[in-house]
Tab-separated table of C-alpha atoms and ligand atoms in Angstrom:
chain	number	residue	atom	x	y	z
A	1	UNK	CA	-45.166	-20.407	34.636
A	2	UNK	CA	-45.216	-24.085	33.691
A	3	UNK	CA	-41.771	-23.768	32.118
A	4	UNK	CA	-40.353	-22.192	35.264
A	5	UNK	CA	-41.946	-24.831	37.522
A	6	UNK	CA	-40.570	-27.567	35.280
A	7	UNK	CA	-37.079	-26.038	35.224
A	8	UNK	CA	-37.152	-25.706	39.023
A	9	UNK	CA	-37.900	-29.389	39.432
A	10	UNK	CA	-35.623	-30.692	36.679
A	11	UNK	CA	-32.576	-28.707	37.727
A	12	UNK	CA	-32.959	-29.067	41.495
A	13	UNK	CA	-34.314	-25.718	42.625
A	14	UNK	CA	-37.751	-26.560	44.060
A	15	UNK	CA	-39.584	-29.876	44.447
A	16	UNK	CA	-43.118	-30.615	45.574
A	17	UNK	CA	-43.121	-31.264	49.361
A	18	UNK	CA	-43.244	-34.979	50.358
A	19	UNK	CA	-43.531	-35.828	46.663
A	20	UNK	CA	-42.541	-39.438	47.218
A	21	UNK	CA	-45.725	-39.981	49.269
A	22	UNK	CA	-47.962	-38.169	46.818
A	23	UNK	CA	-47.163	-34.697	48.150
A	24	UNK	CA	-48.667	-32.496	50.840
A	25	UNK	CA	-50.655	-29.574	49.446
A	26	UNK	CA	-49.128	-26.150	50.016
A	27	UNK	CA	-45.641	-27.404	50.932
A	28	UNK	CA	-42.446	-27.211	48.858
A	29	UNK	CA	-38.902	-28.481	49.296
A	30	UNK	CA	-35.845	-26.578	48.146
A	31	UNK	CA	-33.259	-28.671	46.285
A	32	UNK	CA	-29.484	-28.120	46.151
A	33	UNK	CA	-29.679	-25.051	43.887
A	34	UNK	CA	-32.891	-23.695	45.420
A	35	UNK	CA	-31.473	-23.681	48.909
A	36	UNK	CA	-28.434	-21.696	47.705
A	37	UNK	CA	-30.644	-19.203	45.864
A	38	UNK	CA	-32.948	-18.798	48.851
A	39	UNK	CA	-30.046	-18.327	51.281
A	40	UNK	CA	-28.407	-15.821	48.953
A	41	UNK	CA	-31.646	-13.831	48.746
A	42	UNK	CA	-32.224	-13.928	52.501
A	43	UNK	CA	-28.594	-13.031	53.226
A	44	UNK	CA	-28.770	-10.133	50.756
A	45	UNK	CA	-31.908	-8.880	52.506
A	46	UNK	CA	-30.241	-9.152	55.930
A	47	UNK	CA	-27.117	-7.381	54.687
A	48	UNK	CA	-29.146	-4.572	53.103
A	49	UNK	CA	-31.684	-3.979	55.865
A	50	UNK	CA	-29.720	-4.957	58.996
A	51	UNK	CA	-25.943	-5.186	58.615
A	52	UNK	CA	-25.442	-2.097	56.484
A	53	UNK	CA	-27.510	0.114	58.777
A	54	UNK	CA	-26.972	1.466	62.276
A	55	UNK	CA	-30.648	1.651	63.218
A	56	UNK	CA	-31.543	-2.056	62.899
A	57	UNK	CA	-31.315	-4.949	65.354
A	58	UNK	CA	-31.824	-8.599	64.454
A	59	UNK	CA	-33.664	-11.271	66.443
A	60	UNK	CA	-34.462	-14.940	65.915
A	61	UNK	CA	-37.457	-15.785	68.098
A	62	UNK	CA	-39.039	-19.180	68.735
A	63	UNK	CA	-41.631	-20.321	66.181
A	64	UNK	CA	-43.992	-21.597	68.875
A	65	UNK	CA	-44.915	-18.722	71.156
A	66	UNK	CA	-47.080	-18.340	74.244
A	67	UNK	CA	-50.685	-18.444	72.904
A	68	UNK	CA	-51.369	-15.100	74.621
A	69	UNK	CA	-49.298	-13.653	71.766
A	70	UNK	CA	-52.062	-14.438	69.306
A	71	UNK	CA	-54.831	-13.228	71.593
A	72	UNK	CA	-53.034	-9.882	71.983
A	73	UNK	CA	-52.283	-9.580	68.258
A	74	UNK	CA	-55.884	-10.289	67.267
A	75	UNK	CA	-54.995	-13.446	65.318
A	76	UNK	CA	-57.047	-15.754	67.553
A	77	UNK	CA	-60.149	-13.668	66.949
A	78	UNK	CA	-59.711	-12.450	63.398
A	79	UNK	CA	-57.020	-14.291	61.413
A	80	UNK	CA	-59.520	-16.103	59.262
A	81	UNK	CA	-60.700	-16.497	55.685
A	82	UNK	CA	-64.305	-17.152	54.634
A	83	UNK	CA	-64.756	-20.859	53.857
A	84	UNK	CA	-67.498	-22.418	51.752
A	85	UNK	CA	-68.018	-26.091	51.002
A	86	UNK	CA	-69.727	-27.780	48.070
A	87	UNK	CA	-72.271	-30.043	49.791
A	88	UNK	CA	-72.203	-32.409	46.834
A	89	UNK	CA	-68.466	-33.193	46.425
A	90	UNK	CA	-67.196	-31.636	49.706
A	91	UNK	CA	-64.574	-29.521	47.939
A	92	UNK	CA	-63.713	-26.431	49.964
A	93	UNK	CA	-63.031	-22.944	48.636
A	94	UNK	CA	-62.295	-19.440	49.832
A	95	UNK	CA	-65.700	-17.816	49.509
A	96	UNK	CA	-64.142	-14.479	48.514
A	97	UNK	CA	-62.295	-16.096	45.597
A	98	UNK	CA	-65.239	-17.712	43.800
A	99	UNK	CA	-68.690	-16.561	42.687
A	100	UNK	CA	-71.321	-18.402	44.716
A	101	UNK	CA	-73.863	-17.804	41.943
A	102	UNK	CA	-71.785	-20.193	39.823
A	103	UNK	CA	-71.630	-23.970	40.006
A	104	UNK	CA	-68.893	-25.851	41.877
A	105	UNK	CA	-65.788	-25.854	39.615
A	106	UNK	CA	-65.009	-29.445	40.689
A	107	UNK	CA	-68.329	-31.334	40.309
A	108	UNK	CA	-70.501	-28.841	38.396
A	109	UNK	CA	-73.347	-28.935	40.951
A	110	UNK	CA	-74.662	-25.868	42.749
A	111	UNK	CA	-75.204	-26.749	46.381
A	112	UNK	CA	-73.145	-24.444	48.589
A	113	UNK	CA	-72.914	-24.606	52.385
A	114	UNK	CA	-73.192	-21.521	54.582
A	115	UNK	CA	-70.029	-19.397	54.496
A	116	UNK	CA	-68.130	-19.652	57.782
A	117	UNK	CA	-64.917	-18.074	59.055
A	118	UNK	CA	-61.953	-20.451	59.143
A	119	UNK	CA	-58.979	-19.548	61.368
A	120	UNK	CA	-55.749	-20.137	59.458
A	121	UNK	CA	-53.409	-20.745	62.378
A	122	UNK	CA	-51.960	-24.258	62.662
A	123	UNK	CA	-52.666	-25.686	66.091
A	124	UNK	CA	-50.340	-27.906	68.075
A	125	UNK	CA	-49.966	-28.983	71.694
A	126	UNK	CA	-47.064	-28.231	73.967
A	127	UNK	CA	-46.117	-31.049	76.354
A	128	UNK	CA	-47.519	-34.549	76.725
A	129	UNK	CA	-51.118	-33.650	77.597
A	130	UNK	CA	-53.465	-32.675	74.808
A	131	UNK	CA	-56.036	-30.287	76.181
A	132	UNK	CA	-57.138	-26.667	75.856
A	133	UNK	CA	-54.410	-25.503	78.219
A	134	UNK	CA	-51.661	-27.061	76.090
A	135	UNK	CA	-52.878	-25.640	72.769
A	136	UNK	CA	-50.297	-23.532	70.975
A	137	UNK	CA	-49.835	-22.320	67.396
A	138	UNK	CA	-47.142	-22.294	64.739
A	139	UNK	CA	-46.568	-18.586	64.149
A	140	UNK	CA	-48.547	-17.205	61.194
A	141	UNK	CA	-46.154	-14.219	60.894
A	142	UNK	CA	-42.653	-13.493	62.135
A	143	UNK	CA	-43.758	-10.025	63.264
A	144	UNK	CA	-45.006	-11.031	66.712
A	145	UNK	CA	-41.629	-12.539	67.667
A	146	UNK	CA	-40.272	-9.048	67.045
A	147	UNK	CA	-42.927	-7.176	69.036
A	148	UNK	CA	-42.542	-9.506	72.014
A	149	UNK	CA	-38.798	-8.764	72.061
A	150	UNK	CA	-39.147	-4.996	71.653
A	151	UNK	CA	-38.723	-4.416	75.386
A	152	UNK	CA	-35.734	-6.785	75.603
A	153	UNK	CA	-33.927	-4.944	72.808
A	154	UNK	CA	-34.860	-1.601	74.367
A	155	UNK	CA	-33.455	-2.679	77.753
A	156	UNK	CA	-30.257	-4.200	76.281
A	157	UNK	CA	-29.340	-1.497	73.763
A	158	UNK	CA	-31.187	1.749	74.697
A	159	UNK	CA	-31.547	2.674	71.010
A	160	UNK	CA	-32.660	6.107	69.877
A	161	UNK	CA	-35.865	6.355	67.887
A	162	UNK	CA	-36.375	5.578	65.114
A	163	UNK	CA	-34.975	2.043	65.199
A	164	UNK	CA	-36.043	-1.270	63.738
A	165	UNK	CA	-35.992	-4.918	64.730
A	166	UNK	CA	-35.729	-7.481	61.951
A	167	UNK	CA	-36.465	-11.161	61.802
A	168	UNK	CA	-36.460	-13.736	59.022
A	169	UNK	CA	-37.878	-17.233	59.230
A	170	UNK	CA	-40.731	-19.649	58.765
A	171	UNK	CA	-44.395	-18.748	59.011
A	172	UNK	CA	-47.308	-21.141	58.748
A	173	UNK	CA	-50.850	-20.569	57.496
A	174	UNK	CA	-53.438	-23.235	56.928
A	175	UNK	CA	-54.503	-21.664	53.628
A	176	UNK	CA	-57.861	-22.925	52.348
A	177	UNK	CA	-56.594	-23.109	48.786
A	178	UNK	CA	-52.822	-23.076	48.383
A	179	UNK	CA	-52.068	-22.355	44.731
A	180	UNK	CA	-49.758	-21.194	41.980
A	181	UNK	CA	-46.560	-23.035	42.844
A	182	UNK	CA	-44.894	-21.398	45.867
A	183	UNK	CA	-47.027	-18.228	45.623
A	184	UNK	CA	-49.581	-19.273	48.238
A	185	UNK	CA	-48.087	-21.969	50.466
A	186	UNK	CA	-48.993	-23.302	53.889
A	187	UNK	CA	-45.384	-23.142	55.081
A	188	UNK	CA	-43.268	-20.240	53.846
A	189	UNK	CA	-40.663	-17.737	54.987
A	190	UNK	CA	-40.960	-14.088	55.792
A	191	UNK	CA	-38.425	-11.278	56.182
A	192	UNK	CA	-39.960	-8.586	58.362
A	193	UNK	CA	-38.993	-5.379	60.109
A	194	UNK	CA	-40.904	-3.561	62.798
A	195	UNK	CA	-39.616	0.002	62.654
A	196	UNK	CA	-40.375	1.968	65.818
A	197	UNK	CA	-40.966	5.674	65.341
A	198	UNK	CA	-42.192	8.797	67.064
A	199	UNK	CA	-45.934	8.885	66.161
A	200	UNK	CA	-45.468	12.345	64.658
A	201	UNK	CA	-42.789	11.065	62.279
A	202	UNK	CA	-44.597	7.996	60.935
A	203	UNK	CA	-45.285	9.391	57.482
A	204	UNK	CA	-41.689	10.386	56.611
A	205	UNK	CA	-40.397	7.033	57.903
A	206	UNK	CA	-43.020	5.216	55.845
A	207	UNK	CA	-41.730	6.999	52.726
A	208	UNK	CA	-38.081	6.259	53.585
A	209	UNK	CA	-38.769	2.554	54.025
A	210	UNK	CA	-40.700	2.488	50.770
A	211	UNK	CA	-37.659	3.976	49.004
A	212	UNK	CA	-35.408	1.335	50.646
A	213	UNK	CA	-37.729	-1.418	49.419
A	214	UNK	CA	-37.317	-0.159	45.853
A	215	UNK	CA	-33.521	-0.071	46.216
A	216	UNK	CA	-33.490	-3.651	47.465
A	217	UNK	CA	-35.789	-4.916	44.710
A	218	UNK	CA	-33.470	-3.255	42.201
A	219	UNK	CA	-30.525	-5.199	43.674
A	220	UNK	CA	-32.550	-8.383	43.182
A	221	UNK	CA	-32.777	-7.551	39.474
A	222	UNK	CA	-36.503	-6.828	39.555
A	223	UNK	CA	-37.358	-4.175	36.953
A	224	UNK	CA	-39.343	-1.150	38.107
A	225	UNK	CA	-41.867	-1.443	35.300
A	226	UNK	CA	-43.023	-4.814	36.673
A	227	UNK	CA	-43.688	-3.389	40.147
A	228	UNK	CA	-46.883	-1.545	41.062
A	229	UNK	CA	-48.005	0.178	44.231
A	230	UNK	CA	-51.491	-0.562	45.489
A	231	UNK	CA	-52.765	1.854	48.121
A	232	UNK	CA	-54.932	-0.631	50.025
A	233	UNK	CA	-58.368	0.852	50.786
A	234	UNK	CA	-59.486	0.878	54.415
A	235	UNK	CA	-62.029	-1.916	53.963
A	236	UNK	CA	-59.330	-4.290	52.677
A	237	UNK	CA	-56.596	-3.435	55.174
A	238	UNK	CA	-55.539	-5.817	57.958
A	239	UNK	CA	-57.189	-5.086	61.312
A	240	UNK	CA	-54.047	-3.400	62.651
A	241	UNK	CA	-53.230	-1.073	59.773
A	242	UNK	CA	-53.921	2.637	59.246
A	243	UNK	CA	-52.122	2.678	55.905
A	244	UNK	CA	-50.881	-0.181	53.729
A	245	UNK	CA	-49.163	-0.172	50.385
A	246	UNK	CA	-49.018	-3.552	48.694
A	247	UNK	CA	-46.119	-3.837	46.304
A	248	UNK	CA	-47.484	-5.900	43.469
A	249	UNK	CA	-45.519	-7.665	40.761
A	250	UNK	CA	-46.483	-8.824	37.273
A	251	UNK	CA	-46.192	-12.563	37.924
A	252	UNK	CA	-46.968	-14.973	35.053
A	253	UNK	CA	-50.197	-15.707	36.991
A	254	UNK	CA	-51.142	-12.016	36.847
A	255	UNK	CA	-50.516	-8.917	38.948
A	256	UNK	CA	-50.348	-10.056	42.582
A	257	UNK	CA	-48.996	-8.975	45.974
A	258	UNK	CA	-45.261	-9.416	46.360
A	259	UNK	CA	-44.838	-7.707	49.729
A	260	UNK	CA	-46.495	-5.187	52.000
A	261	UNK	CA	-45.614	-1.981	53.811
A	262	UNK	CA	-47.984	-1.217	56.668
A	263	UNK	CA	-48.367	1.529	59.258
A	264	UNK	CA	-49.391	-0.549	62.302
A	265	UNK	CA	-49.645	2.464	64.667
A	266	UNK	CA	-49.182	1.422	68.351
A	267	UNK	CA	-51.758	-1.354	67.910
A	268	UNK	CA	-49.404	-4.235	68.773
A	269	UNK	CA	-47.411	-2.614	71.578
A	270	UNK	CA	-50.599	-1.388	73.306
A	271	UNK	CA	-52.130	-4.862	73.050
A	272	UNK	CA	-48.973	-6.476	74.450
A	273	UNK	CA	-48.935	-3.947	77.305
A	274	UNK	CA	-52.565	-4.843	78.098
A	275	UNK	CA	-52.078	-8.632	77.843
A	276	UNK	CA	-48.716	-8.770	79.684
A	277	UNK	CA	-49.220	-5.962	82.189
A	278	UNK	CA	-45.762	-4.585	81.226
A	279	UNK	CA	-45.099	-1.053	80.048
A	280	UNK	CA	-44.145	-0.674	76.391
A	281	UNK	CA	-43.266	2.985	76.804
A	282	UNK	CA	-40.157	4.477	75.307
A	283	UNK	CA	-38.309	6.963	77.541
A	284	UNK	CA	-36.700	9.726	75.486
A	285	UNK	CA	-33.118	10.474	76.512
A	286	UNK	CA	-34.179	14.101	76.645
A	287	UNK	CA	-35.841	13.872	80.076
A	288	UNK	CA	-37.940	16.971	79.467
A	289	UNK	CA	-40.023	14.818	77.083
A	290	UNK	CA	-42.731	12.477	78.323
A	291	UNK	CA	-42.461	8.680	77.790
A	292	UNK	CA	-44.707	7.354	75.033
A	293	UNK	CA	-45.509	4.159	73.158
A	294	UNK	CA	-43.832	4.277	69.717
A	295	UNK	CA	-45.712	3.681	66.491
A	296	UNK	CA	-44.611	1.076	63.995
A	297	UNK	CA	-43.979	0.858	60.253
A	298	UNK	CA	-43.687	-2.694	58.936
A	299	UNK	CA	-42.079	-3.789	55.671
A	300	UNK	CA	-43.055	-7.444	55.244
A	301	UNK	CA	-41.449	-9.569	52.523
A	302	UNK	CA	-42.459	-13.114	51.606
A	303	UNK	CA	-39.351	-15.051	50.553
A	304	UNK	CA	-41.238	-17.431	48.241
A	305	UNK	CA	-42.924	-14.618	46.347
A	306	UNK	CA	-39.639	-12.765	46.026
A	307	UNK	CA	-37.977	-15.900	44.659
A	308	UNK	CA	-40.864	-16.342	42.239
A	309	UNK	CA	-40.466	-12.735	41.076
A	310	UNK	CA	-36.692	-13.174	40.742
A	311	UNK	CA	-37.027	-16.409	38.736
A	312	UNK	CA	-39.758	-14.924	36.548
A	313	UNK	CA	-37.599	-11.897	35.776
A	314	UNK	CA	-34.458	-13.945	35.216
A	315	UNK	CA	-36.047	-16.554	32.931
A	316	UNK	CA	-34.953	-15.586	29.419
A	317	UNK	CA	-35.485	-17.266	26.093
A	318	UNK	CA	-33.306	-16.090	23.243
A	319	UNK	CA	-33.749	-18.220	20.123
A	320	UNK	CA	-32.793	-21.753	21.156
A	321	UNK	CA	-31.103	-20.549	24.308
A	322	UNK	CA	-32.813	-20.565	27.699
A	323	UNK	CA	-31.001	-18.900	30.555
A	324	UNK	CA	-31.605	-17.474	34.012
A	325	UNK	CA	-30.322	-13.930	34.065
A	326	UNK	CA	-29.890	-13.922	37.850
A	327	UNK	CA	-27.952	-11.080	39.470
A	328	UNK	CA	-24.414	-12.352	40.109
A	329	UNK	CA	-24.754	-11.691	43.833
A	330	UNK	CA	-27.536	-14.269	44.269
A	331	UNK	CA	-26.763	-16.888	41.604
A	332	UNK	CA	-26.564	-20.295	43.320
A	333	UNK	CA	-23.409	-21.194	41.383
A	334	UNK	CA	-20.891	-18.453	40.589
A	335	UNK	CA	-18.663	-20.330	38.123
A	336	UNK	CA	-18.516	-23.622	36.292
A	337	UNK	CA	-15.032	-24.985	35.651
A	338	UNK	CA	-14.385	-27.505	32.844
A	339	UNK	CA	-11.456	-29.083	31.059
A	340	UNK	CA	-11.975	-28.786	27.297
A	341	UNK	CA	-11.578	-32.558	26.963
A	342	UNK	CA	-12.265	-35.063	29.683
A	343	UNK	CA	-9.789	-37.647	28.401
A	344	UNK	CA	-6.687	-35.419	28.490
A	345	UNK	CA	-5.185	-35.819	31.981
A	346	UNK	CA	-3.062	-32.662	31.671
A	347	UNK	CA	-6.200	-30.544	31.006
A	348	UNK	CA	-8.159	-32.253	33.778
A	349	UNK	CA	-5.394	-31.755	36.282
A	350	UNK	CA	-4.972	-28.050	35.408
A	351	UNK	CA	-8.758	-27.524	35.557
A	352	UNK	CA	-8.803	-29.218	38.982
A	353	UNK	CA	-6.162	-26.740	40.158
A	354	UNK	CA	-8.302	-23.803	39.004
A	355	UNK	CA	-11.424	-25.338	40.558
A	356	UNK	CA	-9.689	-25.950	43.905
A	357	UNK	CA	-8.204	-22.465	44.062
A	358	UNK	CA	-11.604	-20.836	43.451
A	359	UNK	CA	-13.244	-23.055	46.049
A	360	UNK	CA	-10.531	-22.223	48.553
A	361	UNK	CA	-11.131	-18.544	47.800
A	362	UNK	CA	-14.728	-19.081	48.955
A	363	UNK	CA	-16.449	-19.023	45.568
A	364	UNK	CA	-19.392	-21.255	44.725
A	365	UNK	CA	-18.001	-23.302	41.862
A	366	UNK	CA	-19.278	-26.350	40.039
A	367	UNK	CA	-17.280	-28.908	38.089
A	368	UNK	CA	-18.551	-30.106	34.727
A	369	UNK	CA	-16.703	-32.403	32.340
A	370	UNK	CA	-19.714	-34.111	30.797
A	371	UNK	CA	-20.782	-33.908	27.131
A	372	UNK	CA	-19.354	-31.261	24.824
A	373	UNK	CA	-18.669	-27.640	25.681
A	374	UNK	CA	-21.862	-26.418	24.003
A	375	UNK	CA	-23.986	-28.681	26.184
A	376	UNK	CA	-22.102	-27.640	29.289
A	377	UNK	CA	-22.757	-23.982	28.498
A	378	UNK	CA	-26.449	-24.724	27.927
A	379	UNK	CA	-26.730	-26.498	31.302
A	380	UNK	CA	-24.910	-23.688	33.098
A	381	UNK	CA	-27.146	-21.080	31.398
A	382	UNK	CA	-30.284	-22.846	32.538
A	383	UNK	CA	-29.310	-22.588	36.210
A	384	UNK	CA	-28.059	-19.019	35.853
A	385	UNK	CA	-24.284	-19.481	36.256
A	386	UNK	CA	-22.797	-16.062	35.378
A	387	UNK	CA	-19.421	-17.373	34.160
A	388	UNK	CA	-18.033	-20.594	32.676
A	389	UNK	CA	-14.297	-21.222	32.744
A	390	UNK	CA	-12.663	-23.615	30.305
A	391	UNK	CA	-9.130	-24.950	30.549
A	392	UNK	CA	-7.790	-25.745	27.061
A	393	UNK	CA	-4.466	-26.435	25.359
A	394	UNK	CA	-3.476	-22.752	25.344
A	395	UNK	CA	-3.818	-22.822	29.140
A	396	UNK	CA	-0.968	-25.298	29.303
A	397	UNK	CA	1.235	-22.883	27.356
A	398	UNK	CA	0.457	-19.495	28.910
A	399	UNK	CA	-1.653	-20.063	32.056
A	400	UNK	CA	-4.713	-18.351	30.585
A	401	UNK	CA	-8.247	-19.737	30.532
A	402	UNK	CA	-11.421	-18.699	28.705
A	403	UNK	CA	-14.259	-17.101	30.629
A	404	UNK	CA	-17.621	-17.093	28.914
A	405	UNK	CA	-20.246	-14.607	30.007
A	406	UNK	CA	-23.779	-16.000	30.476
A	407	UNK	CA	-25.654	-12.951	29.218
A	408	UNK	CA	-23.548	-11.965	26.207
A	409	UNK	CA	-22.055	-15.454	25.516
A	410	UNK	CA	-18.785	-13.610	24.822
A	411	UNK	CA	-15.541	-15.334	25.707
A	412	UNK	CA	-12.411	-13.669	26.999
A	413	UNK	CA	-8.952	-15.056	27.649
A	414	UNK	CA	-7.819	-14.238	31.151
A	415	UNK	CA	-4.725	-15.089	33.211
A	416	UNK	CA	-5.557	-17.705	35.846
A	417	UNK	CA	-4.101	-15.389	38.505
A	418	UNK	CA	-6.714	-12.755	37.548
A	419	UNK	CA	-9.874	-14.890	37.605
A	420	UNK	CA	-11.183	-14.278	41.086
B	1	GAP	N1	-46.720	-9.242	59.399
B	1	GAP	C1	-47.586	-8.836	58.343
B	1	GAP	C2	-47.964	-9.915	57.457
B	1	GAP	O1	-47.684	-11.079	57.708
B	1	GAP	P1	-49.189	-10.424	55.204
B	1	GAP	O2	-49.621	-9.495	54.120
B	1	GAP	O3	-50.187	-11.351	55.752
B	1	GAP	O4	-48.615	-9.481	56.358
B	1	GAP	C3	-46.748	-10.574	54.336
B	1	GAP	O5	-47.926	-11.237	54.713
B	1	GAP	C4	-46.121	-11.229	53.133
B	1	GAP	O6	-45.930	-12.624	53.383
B	1	GAP	C5	-46.978	-11.187	51.874
B	1	GAP	O7	-46.821	-9.966	51.180
B	1	GAP	C6	-46.424	-12.349	51.088
B	1	GAP	O8	-45.236	-11.988	50.432
B	1	GAP	C7	-46.080	-13.349	52.172
B	1	GAP	N2	-47.146	-14.358	52.317
B	1	GAP	C8	-48.290	-14.249	53.011
B	1	GAP	N3	-49.019	-15.378	52.931
B	1	GAP	C9	-48.308	-16.226	52.151
B	1	GAP	C10	-48.516	-17.564	51.694
B	1	GAP	N4	-49.591	-18.263	52.047
B	1	GAP	N5	-47.586	-18.127	50.895
B	1	GAP	C11	-46.465	-17.442	50.546
B	1	GAP	N6	-46.209	-16.189	50.960
B	1	GAP	C12	-47.110	-15.581	51.750
């Protein structure tokens, strides 16, 4: 884990948030390579779950929502973790994550406060006056921006059941103890779908979505033997769920939740109907059938955890060589282009031509003419570049270049016209 965190910082994937001012716990900044990786992952998710299907609709709702949203969803009343404080050193902990029979891990004393529930929503105020009426929250999940637009999508598109609405974007939780790099952050991104179904068909749709999740994880290069299904027992399920499967992954920090698949019943739509006074009923096109409130299956991905799983899987050490075996489709840089020697203008100019043509063709290419070729390959390996192209003296004779494969380190000679 330490090696991955160090690589992420050194090579510009992920930095500590506000590092220059000593950081801000639970926040992380994506650097030039990290932002490309994250966008590639999120775009791949959107392509797989939205664009390539006919039963999915996308939305992008506001992060700050009417506070009634969180009353209806149950977050105002129940979105809390148990908090305990050491009365001696005032360190705070999640009471369900430590043993209160033990001493405080920070100061070694044993003087615990009462356990109290701590609501994890970040509060803010809307408008210039700070009072109870102006209190609002940064959304703790993207899901509610989907539920509150269910009726809009229904009215605009009249979809047949089952259909889903997807949203990706930031979520905020004032976690008591953010930890383990980006695994538990206070600001993170989610990729969620609320899939609306006939209540009688919830189980088969649950299974179908579970199968889709596996297909997507496979595309992200995550091996099946590192993924485990946890059938969450009733006592541990979120307040809205009748069935939840947590997909866990063997992270370097241990086996932990990567994403969740939950059967939320009609919990949210019924609550919204009650709070808003608007009907959430679906009218079947077959008019002999009665209107009803659909039930919901929710696949919920955390982007940070997925990126952590992808990096963990990709990180490979082979003798002296360290490389990121990222799937080509999500690698932040697709190709590195180099002239064999930096001080030979004819090589540099030919390499520039190759570089420009790939860039114009829309590929993510990087230029590297520093150090020797071996060092360039090592640098490219470390950030997961699938292919390195070198322009050498043979290129000047026959318009071929060498392409070196990251995973096998094999080199092939290829005509420039055939590269892309
Ligand atoms: N809408 C349902 C929902 O939000 P959740 O289990 O609370 O369910 C879904 O969160 C996913 O969001 C988790 O499986 C995880 O991947 C991610 N997630 C939750 N809290 C997180 C945090 N503090 N830091 C990073 N990712 C988090």
